[in-house]
PDB file of C-alpha atoms and ligand atoms in Angstrom:
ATOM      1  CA  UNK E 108      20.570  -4.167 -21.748  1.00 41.00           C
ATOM      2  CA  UNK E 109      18.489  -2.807 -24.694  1.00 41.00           C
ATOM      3  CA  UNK E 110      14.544  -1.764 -24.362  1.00 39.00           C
ATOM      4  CA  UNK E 111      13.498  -4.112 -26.319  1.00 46.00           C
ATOM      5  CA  UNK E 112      15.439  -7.316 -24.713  1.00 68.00           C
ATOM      6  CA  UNK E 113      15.753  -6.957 -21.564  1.00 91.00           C
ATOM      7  CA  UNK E 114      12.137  -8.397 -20.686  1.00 96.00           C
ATOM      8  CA  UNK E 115      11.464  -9.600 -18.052  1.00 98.00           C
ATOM      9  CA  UNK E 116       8.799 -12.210 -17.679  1.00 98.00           C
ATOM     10  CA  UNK E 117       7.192 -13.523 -14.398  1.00 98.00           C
ATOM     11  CA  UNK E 118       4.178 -15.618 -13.879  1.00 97.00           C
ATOM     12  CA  UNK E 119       2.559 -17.868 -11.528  1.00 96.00           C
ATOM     13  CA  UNK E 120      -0.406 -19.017  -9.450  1.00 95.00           C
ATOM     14  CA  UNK E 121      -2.327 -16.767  -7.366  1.00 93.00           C
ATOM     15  CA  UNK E 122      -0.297 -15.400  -4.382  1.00 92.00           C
ATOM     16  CA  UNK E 123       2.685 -17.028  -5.312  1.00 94.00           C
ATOM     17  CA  UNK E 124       4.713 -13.584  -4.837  1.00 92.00           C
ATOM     18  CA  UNK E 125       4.810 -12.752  -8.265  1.00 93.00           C
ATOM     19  CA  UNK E 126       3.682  -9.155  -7.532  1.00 91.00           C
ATOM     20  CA  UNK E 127       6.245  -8.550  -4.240  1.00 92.00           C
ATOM     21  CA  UNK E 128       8.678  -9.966  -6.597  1.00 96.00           C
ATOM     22  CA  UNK E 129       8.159  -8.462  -9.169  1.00 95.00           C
ATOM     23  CA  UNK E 130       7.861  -4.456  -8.076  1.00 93.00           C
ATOM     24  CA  UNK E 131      11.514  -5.246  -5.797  1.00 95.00           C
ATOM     25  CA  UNK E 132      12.928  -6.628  -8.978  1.00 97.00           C
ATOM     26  CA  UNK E 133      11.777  -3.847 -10.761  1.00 95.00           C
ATOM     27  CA  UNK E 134      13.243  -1.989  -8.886  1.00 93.00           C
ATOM     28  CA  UNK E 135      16.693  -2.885  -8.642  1.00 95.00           C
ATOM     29  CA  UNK E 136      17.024  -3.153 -12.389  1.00 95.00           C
ATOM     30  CA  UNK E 137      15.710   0.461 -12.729  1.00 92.00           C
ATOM     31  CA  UNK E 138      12.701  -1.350 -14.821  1.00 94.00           C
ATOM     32  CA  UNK E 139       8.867  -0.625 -15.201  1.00 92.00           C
ATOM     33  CA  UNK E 140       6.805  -2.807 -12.966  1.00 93.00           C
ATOM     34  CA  UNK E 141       3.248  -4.318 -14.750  1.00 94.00           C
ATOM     35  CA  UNK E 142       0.939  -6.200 -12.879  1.00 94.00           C
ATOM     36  CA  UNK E 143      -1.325  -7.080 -15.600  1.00 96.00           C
ATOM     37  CA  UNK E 144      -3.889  -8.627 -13.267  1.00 95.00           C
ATOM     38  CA  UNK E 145      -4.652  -5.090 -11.917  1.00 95.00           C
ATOM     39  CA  UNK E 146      -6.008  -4.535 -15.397  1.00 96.00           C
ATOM     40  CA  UNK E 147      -8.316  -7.659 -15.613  1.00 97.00           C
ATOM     41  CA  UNK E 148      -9.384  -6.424 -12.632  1.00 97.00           C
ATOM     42  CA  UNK E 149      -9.845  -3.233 -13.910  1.00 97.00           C
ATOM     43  CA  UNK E 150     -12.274  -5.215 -16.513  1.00 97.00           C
ATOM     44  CA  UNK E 151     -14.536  -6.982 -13.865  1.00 97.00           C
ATOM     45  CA  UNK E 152     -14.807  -3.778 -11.816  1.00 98.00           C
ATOM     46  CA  UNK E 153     -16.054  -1.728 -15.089  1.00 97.00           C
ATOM     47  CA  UNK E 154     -18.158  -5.014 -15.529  1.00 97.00           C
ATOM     48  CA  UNK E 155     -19.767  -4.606 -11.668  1.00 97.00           C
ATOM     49  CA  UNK E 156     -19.951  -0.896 -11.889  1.00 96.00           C
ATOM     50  CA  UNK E 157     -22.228  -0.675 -14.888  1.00 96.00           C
ATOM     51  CA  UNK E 158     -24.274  -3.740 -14.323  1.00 96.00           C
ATOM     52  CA  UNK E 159     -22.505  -5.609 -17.190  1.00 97.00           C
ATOM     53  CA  UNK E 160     -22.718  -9.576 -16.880  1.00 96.00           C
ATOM     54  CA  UNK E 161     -19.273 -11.096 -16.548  1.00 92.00           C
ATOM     55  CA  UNK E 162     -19.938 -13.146 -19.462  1.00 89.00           C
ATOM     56  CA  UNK E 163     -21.476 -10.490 -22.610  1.00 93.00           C
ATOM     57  CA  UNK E 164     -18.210 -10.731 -24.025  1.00 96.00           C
ATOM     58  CA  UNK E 165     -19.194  -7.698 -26.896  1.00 96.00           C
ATOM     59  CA  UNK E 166     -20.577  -5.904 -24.267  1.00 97.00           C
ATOM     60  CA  UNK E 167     -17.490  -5.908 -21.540  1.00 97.00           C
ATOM     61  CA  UNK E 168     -15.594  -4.866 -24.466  1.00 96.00           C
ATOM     62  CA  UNK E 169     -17.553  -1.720 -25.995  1.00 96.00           C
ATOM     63  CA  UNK E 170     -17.585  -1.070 -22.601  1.00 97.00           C
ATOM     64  CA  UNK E 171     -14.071  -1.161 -21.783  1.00 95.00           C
ATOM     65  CA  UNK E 172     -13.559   0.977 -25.126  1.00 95.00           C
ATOM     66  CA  UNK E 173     -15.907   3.395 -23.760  1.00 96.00           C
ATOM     67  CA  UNK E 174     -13.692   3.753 -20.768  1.00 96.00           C
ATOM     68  CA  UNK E 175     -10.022   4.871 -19.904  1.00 95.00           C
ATOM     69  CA  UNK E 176      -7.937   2.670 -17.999  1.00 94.00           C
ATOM     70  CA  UNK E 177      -4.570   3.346 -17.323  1.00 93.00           C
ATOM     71  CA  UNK E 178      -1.903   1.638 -14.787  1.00 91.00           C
ATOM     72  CA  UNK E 179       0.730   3.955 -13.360  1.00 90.00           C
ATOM     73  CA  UNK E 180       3.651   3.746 -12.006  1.00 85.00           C
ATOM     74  CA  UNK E 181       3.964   5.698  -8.363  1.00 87.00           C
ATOM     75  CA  UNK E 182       6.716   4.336  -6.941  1.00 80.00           C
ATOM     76  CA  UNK E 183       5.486   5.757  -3.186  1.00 82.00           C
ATOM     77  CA  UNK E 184       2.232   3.590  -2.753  1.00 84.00           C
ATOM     78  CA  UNK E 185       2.515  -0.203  -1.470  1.00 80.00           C
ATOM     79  CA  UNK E 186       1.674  -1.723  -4.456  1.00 83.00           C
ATOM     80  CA  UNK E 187       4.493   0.861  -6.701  1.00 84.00           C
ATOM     81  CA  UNK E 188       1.636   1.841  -9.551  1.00 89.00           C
ATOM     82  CA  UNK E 189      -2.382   3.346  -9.558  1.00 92.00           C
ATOM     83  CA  UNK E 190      -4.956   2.329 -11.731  1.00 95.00           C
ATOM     84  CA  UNK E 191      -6.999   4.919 -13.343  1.00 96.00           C
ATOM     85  CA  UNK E 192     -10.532   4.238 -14.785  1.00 97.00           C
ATOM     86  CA  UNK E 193     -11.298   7.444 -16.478  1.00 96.00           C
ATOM     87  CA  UNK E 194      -8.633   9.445 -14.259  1.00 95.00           C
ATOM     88  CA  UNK E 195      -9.752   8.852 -11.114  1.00 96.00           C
ATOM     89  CA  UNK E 196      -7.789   5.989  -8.392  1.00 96.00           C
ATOM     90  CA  UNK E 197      -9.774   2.999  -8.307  1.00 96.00           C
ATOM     91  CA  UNK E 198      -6.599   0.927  -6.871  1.00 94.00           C
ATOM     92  CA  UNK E 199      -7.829   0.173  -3.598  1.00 91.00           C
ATOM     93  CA  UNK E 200     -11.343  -1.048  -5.081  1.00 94.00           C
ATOM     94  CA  UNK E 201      -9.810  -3.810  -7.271  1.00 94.00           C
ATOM     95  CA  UNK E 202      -8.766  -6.303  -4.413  1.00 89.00           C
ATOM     96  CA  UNK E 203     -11.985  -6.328  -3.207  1.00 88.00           C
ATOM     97  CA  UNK E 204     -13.426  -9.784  -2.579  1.00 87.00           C
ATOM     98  CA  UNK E 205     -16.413  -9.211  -5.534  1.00 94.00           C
ATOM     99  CA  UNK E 206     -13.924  -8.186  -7.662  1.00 95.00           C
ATOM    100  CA  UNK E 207     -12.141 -11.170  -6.687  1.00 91.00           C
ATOM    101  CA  UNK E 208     -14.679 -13.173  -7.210  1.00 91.00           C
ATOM    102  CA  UNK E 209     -15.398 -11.748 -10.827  1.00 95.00           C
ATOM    103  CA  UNK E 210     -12.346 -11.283 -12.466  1.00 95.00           C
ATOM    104  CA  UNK E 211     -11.774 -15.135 -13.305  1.00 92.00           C
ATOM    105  CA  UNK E 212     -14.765 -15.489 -15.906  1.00 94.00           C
ATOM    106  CA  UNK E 213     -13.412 -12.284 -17.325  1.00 95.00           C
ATOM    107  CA  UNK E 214      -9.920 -13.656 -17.481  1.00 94.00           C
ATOM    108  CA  UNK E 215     -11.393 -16.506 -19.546  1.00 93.00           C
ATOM    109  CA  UNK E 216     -13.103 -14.068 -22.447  1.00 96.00           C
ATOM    110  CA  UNK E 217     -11.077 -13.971 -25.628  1.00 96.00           C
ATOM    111  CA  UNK E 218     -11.921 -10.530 -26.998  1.00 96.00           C
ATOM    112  CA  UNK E 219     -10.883  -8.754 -23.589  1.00 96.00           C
ATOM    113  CA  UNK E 220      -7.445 -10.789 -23.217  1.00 96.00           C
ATOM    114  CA  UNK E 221      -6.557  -9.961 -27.621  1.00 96.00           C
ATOM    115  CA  UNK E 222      -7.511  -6.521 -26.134  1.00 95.00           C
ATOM    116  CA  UNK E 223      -5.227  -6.171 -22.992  1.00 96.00           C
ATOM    117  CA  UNK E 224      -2.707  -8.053 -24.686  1.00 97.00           C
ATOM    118  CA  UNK E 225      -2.218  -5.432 -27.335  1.00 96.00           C
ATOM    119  CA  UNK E 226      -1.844  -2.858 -24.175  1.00 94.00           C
ATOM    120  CA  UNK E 227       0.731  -4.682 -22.127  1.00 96.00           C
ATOM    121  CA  UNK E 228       2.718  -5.152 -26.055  1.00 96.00           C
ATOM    122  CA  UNK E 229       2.926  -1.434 -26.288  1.00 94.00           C
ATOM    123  CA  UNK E 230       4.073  -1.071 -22.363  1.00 92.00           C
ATOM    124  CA  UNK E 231       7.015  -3.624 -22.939  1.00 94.00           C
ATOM    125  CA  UNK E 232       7.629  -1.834 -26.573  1.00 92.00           C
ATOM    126  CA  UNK E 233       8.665   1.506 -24.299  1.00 88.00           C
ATOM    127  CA  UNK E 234       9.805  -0.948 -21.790  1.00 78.00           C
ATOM    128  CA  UNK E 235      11.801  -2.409 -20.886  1.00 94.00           C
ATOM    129  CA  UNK E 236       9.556  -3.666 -18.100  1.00 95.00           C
ATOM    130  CA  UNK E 237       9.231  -6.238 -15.856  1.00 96.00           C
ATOM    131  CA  UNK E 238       5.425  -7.968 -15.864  1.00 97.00           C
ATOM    132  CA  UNK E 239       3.681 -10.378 -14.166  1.00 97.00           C
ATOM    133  CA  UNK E 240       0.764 -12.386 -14.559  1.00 97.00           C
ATOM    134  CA  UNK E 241      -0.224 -15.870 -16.088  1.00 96.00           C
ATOM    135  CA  UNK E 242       0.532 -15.807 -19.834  1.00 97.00           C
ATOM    136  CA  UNK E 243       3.144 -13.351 -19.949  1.00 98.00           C
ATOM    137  CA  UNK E 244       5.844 -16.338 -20.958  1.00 97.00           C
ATOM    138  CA  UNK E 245       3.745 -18.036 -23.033  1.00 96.00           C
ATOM    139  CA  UNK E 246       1.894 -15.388 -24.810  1.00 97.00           C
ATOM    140  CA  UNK E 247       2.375 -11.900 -24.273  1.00 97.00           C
ATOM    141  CA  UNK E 248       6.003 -12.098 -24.006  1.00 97.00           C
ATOM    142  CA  UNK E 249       7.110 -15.333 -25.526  1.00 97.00           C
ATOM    143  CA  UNK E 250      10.273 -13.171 -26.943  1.00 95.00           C
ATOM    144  CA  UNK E 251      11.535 -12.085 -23.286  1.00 96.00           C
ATOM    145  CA  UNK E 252      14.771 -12.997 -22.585  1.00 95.00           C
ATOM    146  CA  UNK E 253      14.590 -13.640 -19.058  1.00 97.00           C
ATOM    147  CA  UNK E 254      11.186 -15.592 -18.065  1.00 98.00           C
ATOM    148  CA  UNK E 255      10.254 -17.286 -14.941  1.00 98.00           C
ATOM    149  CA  UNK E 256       7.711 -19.431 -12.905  1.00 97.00           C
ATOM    150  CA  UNK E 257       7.118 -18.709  -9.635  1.00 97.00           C
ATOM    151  CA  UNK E 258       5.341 -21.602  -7.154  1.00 95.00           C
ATOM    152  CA  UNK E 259       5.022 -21.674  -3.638  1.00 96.00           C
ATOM    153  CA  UNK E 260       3.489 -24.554  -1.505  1.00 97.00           C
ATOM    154  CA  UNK E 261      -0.860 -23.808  -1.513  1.00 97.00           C
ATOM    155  CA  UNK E 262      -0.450 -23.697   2.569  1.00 96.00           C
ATOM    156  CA  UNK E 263       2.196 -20.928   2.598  1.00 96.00           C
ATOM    157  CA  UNK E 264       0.082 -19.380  -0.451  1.00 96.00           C
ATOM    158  CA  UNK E 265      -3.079 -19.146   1.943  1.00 97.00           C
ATOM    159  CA  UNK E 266      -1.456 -17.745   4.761  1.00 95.00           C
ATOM    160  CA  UNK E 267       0.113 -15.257   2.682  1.00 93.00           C
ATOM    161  CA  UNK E 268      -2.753 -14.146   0.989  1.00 91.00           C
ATOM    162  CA  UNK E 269      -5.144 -14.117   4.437  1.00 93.00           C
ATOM    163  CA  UNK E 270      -2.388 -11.853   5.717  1.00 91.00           C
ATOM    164  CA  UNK E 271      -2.700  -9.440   2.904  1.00 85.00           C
ATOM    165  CA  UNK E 272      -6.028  -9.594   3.549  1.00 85.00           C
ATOM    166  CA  UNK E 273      -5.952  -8.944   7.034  1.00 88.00           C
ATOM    167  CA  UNK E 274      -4.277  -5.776   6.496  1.00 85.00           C
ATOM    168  CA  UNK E 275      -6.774  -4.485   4.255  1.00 79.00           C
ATOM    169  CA  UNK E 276      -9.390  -5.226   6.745  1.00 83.00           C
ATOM    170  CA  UNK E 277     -11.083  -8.270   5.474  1.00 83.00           C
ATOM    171  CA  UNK E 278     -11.001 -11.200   8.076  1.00 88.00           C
ATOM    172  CA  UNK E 279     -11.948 -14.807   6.593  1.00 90.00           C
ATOM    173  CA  UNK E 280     -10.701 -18.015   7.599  1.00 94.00           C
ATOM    174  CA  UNK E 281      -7.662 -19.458   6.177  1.00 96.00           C
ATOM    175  CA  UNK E 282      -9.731 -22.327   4.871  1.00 96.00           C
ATOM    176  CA  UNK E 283     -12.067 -20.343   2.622  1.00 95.00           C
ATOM    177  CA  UNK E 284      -8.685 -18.830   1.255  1.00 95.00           C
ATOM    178  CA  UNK E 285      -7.251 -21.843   0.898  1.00 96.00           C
ATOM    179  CA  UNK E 286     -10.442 -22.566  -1.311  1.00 95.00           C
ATOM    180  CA  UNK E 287     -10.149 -19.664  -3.383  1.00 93.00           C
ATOM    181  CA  UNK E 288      -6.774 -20.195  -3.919  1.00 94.00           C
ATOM    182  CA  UNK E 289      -7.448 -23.578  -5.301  1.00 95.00           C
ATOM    183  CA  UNK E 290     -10.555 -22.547  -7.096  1.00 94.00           C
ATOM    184  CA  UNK E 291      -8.843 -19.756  -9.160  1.00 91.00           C
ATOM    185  CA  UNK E 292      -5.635 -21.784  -9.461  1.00 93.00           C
ATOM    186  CA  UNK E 293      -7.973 -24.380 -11.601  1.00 94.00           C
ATOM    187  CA  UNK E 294      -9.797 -21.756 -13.276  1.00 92.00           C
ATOM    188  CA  UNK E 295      -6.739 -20.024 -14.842  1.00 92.00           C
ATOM    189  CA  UNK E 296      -5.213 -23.230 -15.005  1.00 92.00           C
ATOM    190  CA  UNK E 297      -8.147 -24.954 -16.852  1.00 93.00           C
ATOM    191  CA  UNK E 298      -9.373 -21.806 -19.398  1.00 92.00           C
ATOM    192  CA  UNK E 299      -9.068 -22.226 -22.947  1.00 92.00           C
ATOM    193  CA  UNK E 300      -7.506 -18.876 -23.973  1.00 91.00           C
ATOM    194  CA  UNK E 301      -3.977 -18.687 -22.957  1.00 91.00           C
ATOM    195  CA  UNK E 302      -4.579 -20.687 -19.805  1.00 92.00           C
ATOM    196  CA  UNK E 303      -1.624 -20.434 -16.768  1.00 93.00           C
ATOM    197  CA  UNK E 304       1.437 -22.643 -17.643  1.00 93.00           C
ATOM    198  CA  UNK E 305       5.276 -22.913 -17.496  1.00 96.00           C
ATOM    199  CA  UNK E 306       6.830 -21.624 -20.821  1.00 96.00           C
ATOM    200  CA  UNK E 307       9.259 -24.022 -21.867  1.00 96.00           C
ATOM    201  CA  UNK E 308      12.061 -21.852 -20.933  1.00 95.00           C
ATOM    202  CA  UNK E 309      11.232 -20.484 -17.665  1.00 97.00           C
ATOM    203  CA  UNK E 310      13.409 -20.766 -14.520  1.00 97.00           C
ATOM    204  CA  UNK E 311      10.858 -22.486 -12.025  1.00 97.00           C
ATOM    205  CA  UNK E 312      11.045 -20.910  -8.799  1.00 97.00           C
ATOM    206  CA  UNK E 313       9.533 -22.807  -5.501  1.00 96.00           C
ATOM    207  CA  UNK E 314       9.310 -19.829  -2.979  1.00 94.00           C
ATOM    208  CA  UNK E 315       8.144 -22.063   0.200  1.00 96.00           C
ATOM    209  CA  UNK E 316       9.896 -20.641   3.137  1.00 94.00           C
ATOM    210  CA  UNK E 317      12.246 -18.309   1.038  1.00 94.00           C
ATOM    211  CA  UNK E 318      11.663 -14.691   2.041  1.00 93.00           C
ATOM    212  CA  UNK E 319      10.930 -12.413  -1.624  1.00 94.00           C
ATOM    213  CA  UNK E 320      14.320 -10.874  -0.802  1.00 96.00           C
ATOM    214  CA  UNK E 321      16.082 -14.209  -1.565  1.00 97.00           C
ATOM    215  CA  UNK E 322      14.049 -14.909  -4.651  1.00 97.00           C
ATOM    216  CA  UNK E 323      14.805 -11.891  -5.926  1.00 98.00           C
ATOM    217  CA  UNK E 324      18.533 -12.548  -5.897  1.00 97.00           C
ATOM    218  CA  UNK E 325      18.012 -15.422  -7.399  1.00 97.00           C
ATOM    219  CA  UNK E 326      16.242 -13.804  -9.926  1.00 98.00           C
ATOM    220  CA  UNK E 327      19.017 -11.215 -10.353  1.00 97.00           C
ATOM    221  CA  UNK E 328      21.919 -13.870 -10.972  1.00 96.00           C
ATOM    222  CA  UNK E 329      19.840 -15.590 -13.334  1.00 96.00           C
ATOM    223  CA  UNK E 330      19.175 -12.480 -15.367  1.00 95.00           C
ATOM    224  CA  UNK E 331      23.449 -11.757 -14.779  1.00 92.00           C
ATOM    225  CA  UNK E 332      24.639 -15.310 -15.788  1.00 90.00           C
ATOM    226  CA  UNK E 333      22.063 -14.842 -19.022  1.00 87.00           C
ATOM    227  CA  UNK E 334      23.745 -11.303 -20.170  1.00 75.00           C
TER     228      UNK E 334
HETATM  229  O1   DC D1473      -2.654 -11.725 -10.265  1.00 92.98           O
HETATM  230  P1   DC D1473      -4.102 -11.440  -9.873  1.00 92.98           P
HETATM  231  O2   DC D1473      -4.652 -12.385  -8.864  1.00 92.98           O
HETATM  232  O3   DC D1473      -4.338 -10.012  -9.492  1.00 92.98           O
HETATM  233  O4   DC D1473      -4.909 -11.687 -11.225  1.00 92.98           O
HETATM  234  C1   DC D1473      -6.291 -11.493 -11.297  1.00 92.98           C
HETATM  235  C2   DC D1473      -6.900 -12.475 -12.278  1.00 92.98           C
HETATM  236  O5   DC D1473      -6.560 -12.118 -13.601  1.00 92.98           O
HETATM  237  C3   DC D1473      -6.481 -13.917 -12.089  1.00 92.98           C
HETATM  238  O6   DC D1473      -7.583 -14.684 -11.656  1.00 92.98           O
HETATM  239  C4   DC D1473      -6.047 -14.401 -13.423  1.00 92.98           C
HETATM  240  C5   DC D1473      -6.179 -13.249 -14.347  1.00 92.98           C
HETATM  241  N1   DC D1473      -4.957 -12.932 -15.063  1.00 92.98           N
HETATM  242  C6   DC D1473      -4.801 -13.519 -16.294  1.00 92.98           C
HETATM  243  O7   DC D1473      -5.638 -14.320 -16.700  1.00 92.98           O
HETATM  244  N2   DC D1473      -3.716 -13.215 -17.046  1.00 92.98           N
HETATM  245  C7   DC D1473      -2.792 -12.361 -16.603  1.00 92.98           C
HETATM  246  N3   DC D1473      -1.745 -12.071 -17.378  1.00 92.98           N
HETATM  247  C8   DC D1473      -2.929 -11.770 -15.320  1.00 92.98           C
HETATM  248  C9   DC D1473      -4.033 -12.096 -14.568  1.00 92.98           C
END
């Protein structure tokens, strides 16, 4: 498979697996892994750090030019990359919950998506890459040979996402993340600027009681009965 088709797009609501997915895919076809919301998160942690308000569109983005972020791939940690701002490891910071909470309204901004965009087009130009996000399909990617949509039920969503969250520490009750679940689904869902949908030619994947391991094959014999 040549760099430049052998994309691989995935995208999908909020804890719908897409990262899990996406790093073991990776994997196994020897790709680079992008989880392009670790860099809008990047965004609304530069945007908390330095007091900027998460909607002064010109001034989240002179501040993200004044700043280096970089995702990289260490194929060691749980989540298989770091993220950099201005070489030092702000990884762990960016699932906090008032990043969390932020990132959505920065999501939504024009300027900053036109100028991650242009990033994750160079990282799939050296690719090729697997990436995951919301508008990878539709938008960043609409070229990539092998897209999909991944879904799970918002129940098993919750659960998985309070678990993840339970490991880092953070206890909350699987009704407030069933909320924020619901609450970001609508926000990415609802946002004018390359809002989260189903490109056309996606294979829609419903991960409710399958384990990652299985979706992942499925994955892989789509991407085989494609070639
Ligand atoms: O996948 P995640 O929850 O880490 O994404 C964080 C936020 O970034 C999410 O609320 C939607 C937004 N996002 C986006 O708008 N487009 C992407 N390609 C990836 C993420």
């Amino acid at each position: 498979m040549g760099a430049q088709n052998g994309n691989v797009a995935i995208d999908g609501f909020v804890a719908s697996g897409k990262s899990t997915v996406g790093r073991a895919l990776a994997r196994r076809l020897e790709y680079l892994y992008l989880d392009t919301g670790a860099m809008y998160r990047s965004v609304a942690l530069l945007a908390l750090r330095n007091g900027v308000a998460v909607d002064q569109e010109s001034a989240l983005v002179d501040m993200l030019e004044a700043h280096k972020v970089s995702v990289e791939t260490r194929d060691r940690t749980q989540l298989g990359y770091v993220v950099l701002i201005d070489a030092k490891d702000v990884t762990v910071r960016l699932f906090d919950p008032d990043v969390t909470a932020a990132v959505s309204a920065v999501a939504a901004l024009p300027a900053i998506r036109a100028a991650l965009v242009v990033r994750q087009r160079e990282i799939a130009r050296a690719g090729p890459v697997v990436m995951a996000g919301r508008d990878i399909g539709t938008v960043v990617l609409p070229d990539a040979p092998h897209k999909f949509f991944l879904t799970a039920s918002l129940d098993e969503r919750a659960r998985r996402r309070r678990l993840e969250l339970e490991e880092r520490g953070v206890e909350i009750a699987l009704d407030e993340v069933r909320k924020q679940i619901e609450e970001r689904d609508r926000l990415d869902e609802s946002r004018v600027t390359a809002p989260l949908k189903r490109a056309p030619d996606a294979v829609l994947i419903d991960s409710t009681g399958i384990g990652a391991d299985t979706v992942v094959e499925r994955m892989l014999a789509a991407i085989r009965d494609a070639a």
